[in-house]
Amino acid sequence: MYNFDKMFSDFIKSKGHVHEDELNEVYEEWLSAKDDKLGRSPSEILDEMTDAQLIAELEEECESADPSLTVMENLEKRAPVQLLIPLLYEDNETLVYCAAELLRNLDKAPLDIFADMLTETNDEELFELLIATLKEDPDAVREKLLRKAENADMRIKTVIGEILAEGGRDERVFGLLSELFASGDNLPLYSGYLARYGDERAAAMLYRALDSARYGDYIEIRNAIEVLGGVVDDSYRDFSEDPDYIRLKEKKDGK
């Protein structure tokens, strides 16, 4: 293991104090500077390494810490997709995240695998990365995600709804989004999903929810209705005695 982070850190120390705005310039200088112990510059070392060796370097770095920028940047330049995909099945969460991030950055994310990982990972950071990636092409994994939604808990159903709301029309997707909204949990979130999905039929259930919604929820539901082309009159409900409305008004007025 070369430990590129330590090599760069030692190089910075040899130069004395380096300002933060100088780091990029110093980093480029370090890449081409000959290392006295190794007899070569970091760039020369990297050029000599095969893709497999660079992957092995990543695996070793992830065993004890976050990977070096040097290794991550060079893997992204080389794009060894077929060597990165197997890393998604490793036990090391840091390694799995790095592989997923690289594949996404390369626009080579295996969406089918990402969809499976969505219901298997306990790593919150990876979870968010998977969601963001799948939202970029939800129709590609629609069938798989709808199957997963059938027996999923509300957390996973919510995430699947968030992803599929970005895709094309499908009665099953509309049914899922309607089910989420009808649950009564987190109405602002689910009304936002319905608005993004864009099916005007959702306006009917949104209008009904206005009658009993708290002020904060009411505003988000009204916004969703308006996105779908509907109109809610300003006098539809009187919130002058609503605690949420009073608190927000006082905060806005600086009281």
Short mmCIF file of N, CA and C in Angstrom, two decimals, residues 139 142-143 146 164 167-180 194 197-202 205:
data_model
loop_
_atom_site.label_atom_id
_atom_site.label_comp_id
_atom_site.label_asym_id
_atom_site.label_seq_id
_atom_site.Cartn_x
_atom_site.Cartn_y
_atom_site.Cartn_z
N ASP A 139 -37.69 5.05 -14.61
CA ASP A 139 -38.42 4.10 -15.45
C ASP A 139 -37.62 2.83 -15.70
N ARG A 142 -38.52 0.64 -12.70
CA ARG A 142 -39.91 0.72 -12.22
C ARG A 142 -40.46 -0.65 -11.82
N GLU A 143 -40.30 -1.62 -12.70
CA GLU A 143 -40.88 -2.94 -12.42
C GLU A 143 -40.31 -3.55 -11.15
N LEU A 146 -41.57 -1.60 -8.03
CA LEU A 146 -42.98 -1.86 -7.73
C LEU A 146 -43.14 -3.23 -7.08
N LEU A 164 -40.13 6.87 -8.05
CA LEU A 164 -41.02 6.66 -9.18
C LEU A 164 -41.86 7.88 -9.51
N GLY A 167 -40.77 9.58 -12.60
CA GLY A 167 -40.83 8.87 -13.87
C GLY A 167 -42.12 9.06 -14.64
N GLY A 168 -42.35 8.15 -15.58
CA GLY A 168 -43.51 8.22 -16.44
C GLY A 168 -44.78 7.71 -15.77
N ARG A 169 -45.89 7.89 -16.46
CA ARG A 169 -47.20 7.51 -15.93
C ARG A 169 -47.37 5.99 -15.89
N ASP A 170 -47.93 5.53 -14.80
CA ASP A 170 -48.23 4.11 -14.62
C ASP A 170 -49.27 4.03 -13.51
N GLU A 171 -50.36 3.34 -13.76
CA GLU A 171 -51.44 3.27 -12.77
C GLU A 171 -50.95 2.72 -11.43
N ARG A 172 -49.98 1.81 -11.47
CA ARG A 172 -49.47 1.23 -10.23
C ARG A 172 -48.70 2.27 -9.42
N VAL A 173 -47.99 3.14 -10.11
CA VAL A 173 -47.26 4.21 -9.42
C VAL A 173 -48.26 5.18 -8.80
N PHE A 174 -49.28 5.55 -9.56
CA PHE A 174 -50.31 6.44 -9.03
C PHE A 174 -50.98 5.81 -7.82
N GLY A 175 -51.20 4.51 -7.89
CA GLY A 175 -51.80 3.80 -6.75
C GLY A 175 -50.92 3.84 -5.52
N LEU A 176 -49.61 3.67 -5.72
CA LEU A 176 -48.67 3.71 -4.61
C LEU A 176 -48.63 5.10 -3.98
N LEU A 177 -48.56 6.13 -4.81
CA LEU A 177 -48.51 7.50 -4.30
C LEU A 177 -49.80 7.86 -3.57
N SER A 178 -50.92 7.37 -4.09
CA SER A 178 -52.21 7.62 -3.45
C SER A 178 -52.28 6.90 -2.10
N GLU A 179 -51.74 5.69 -2.05
CA GLU A 179 -51.72 4.92 -0.80
C GLU A 179 -50.88 5.65 0.25
N LEU A 180 -49.75 6.17 -0.16
CA LEU A 180 -48.89 6.88 0.78
C LEU A 180 -49.61 8.10 1.34
N LEU A 194 -47.01 13.66 -5.23
CA LEU A 194 -48.13 13.68 -6.17
C LEU A 194 -48.01 14.85 -7.14
N TYR A 197 -45.36 13.96 -9.68
CA TYR A 197 -45.84 12.92 -10.60
C TYR A 197 -46.74 13.54 -11.67
N GLY A 198 -47.55 14.52 -11.27
CA GLY A 198 -48.26 15.32 -12.26
C GLY A 198 -49.59 14.80 -12.76
N ASP A 199 -50.17 13.82 -12.09
CA ASP A 199 -51.48 13.31 -12.52
C ASP A 199 -52.57 14.16 -11.88
N GLU A 200 -53.37 14.84 -12.70
CA GLU A 200 -54.38 15.77 -12.19
C GLU A 200 -55.44 15.10 -11.34
N ARG A 201 -55.58 13.78 -11.46
CA ARG A 201 -56.58 13.08 -10.65
C ARG A 201 -56.29 13.18 -9.16
N ALA A 202 -55.01 13.43 -8.83
CA ALA A 202 -54.63 13.53 -7.42
C ALA A 202 -55.25 14.73 -6.75
N MET A 205 -58.17 14.13 -4.09
CA MET A 205 -57.83 13.71 -2.72
C MET A 205 -57.11 14.83 -1.97
#
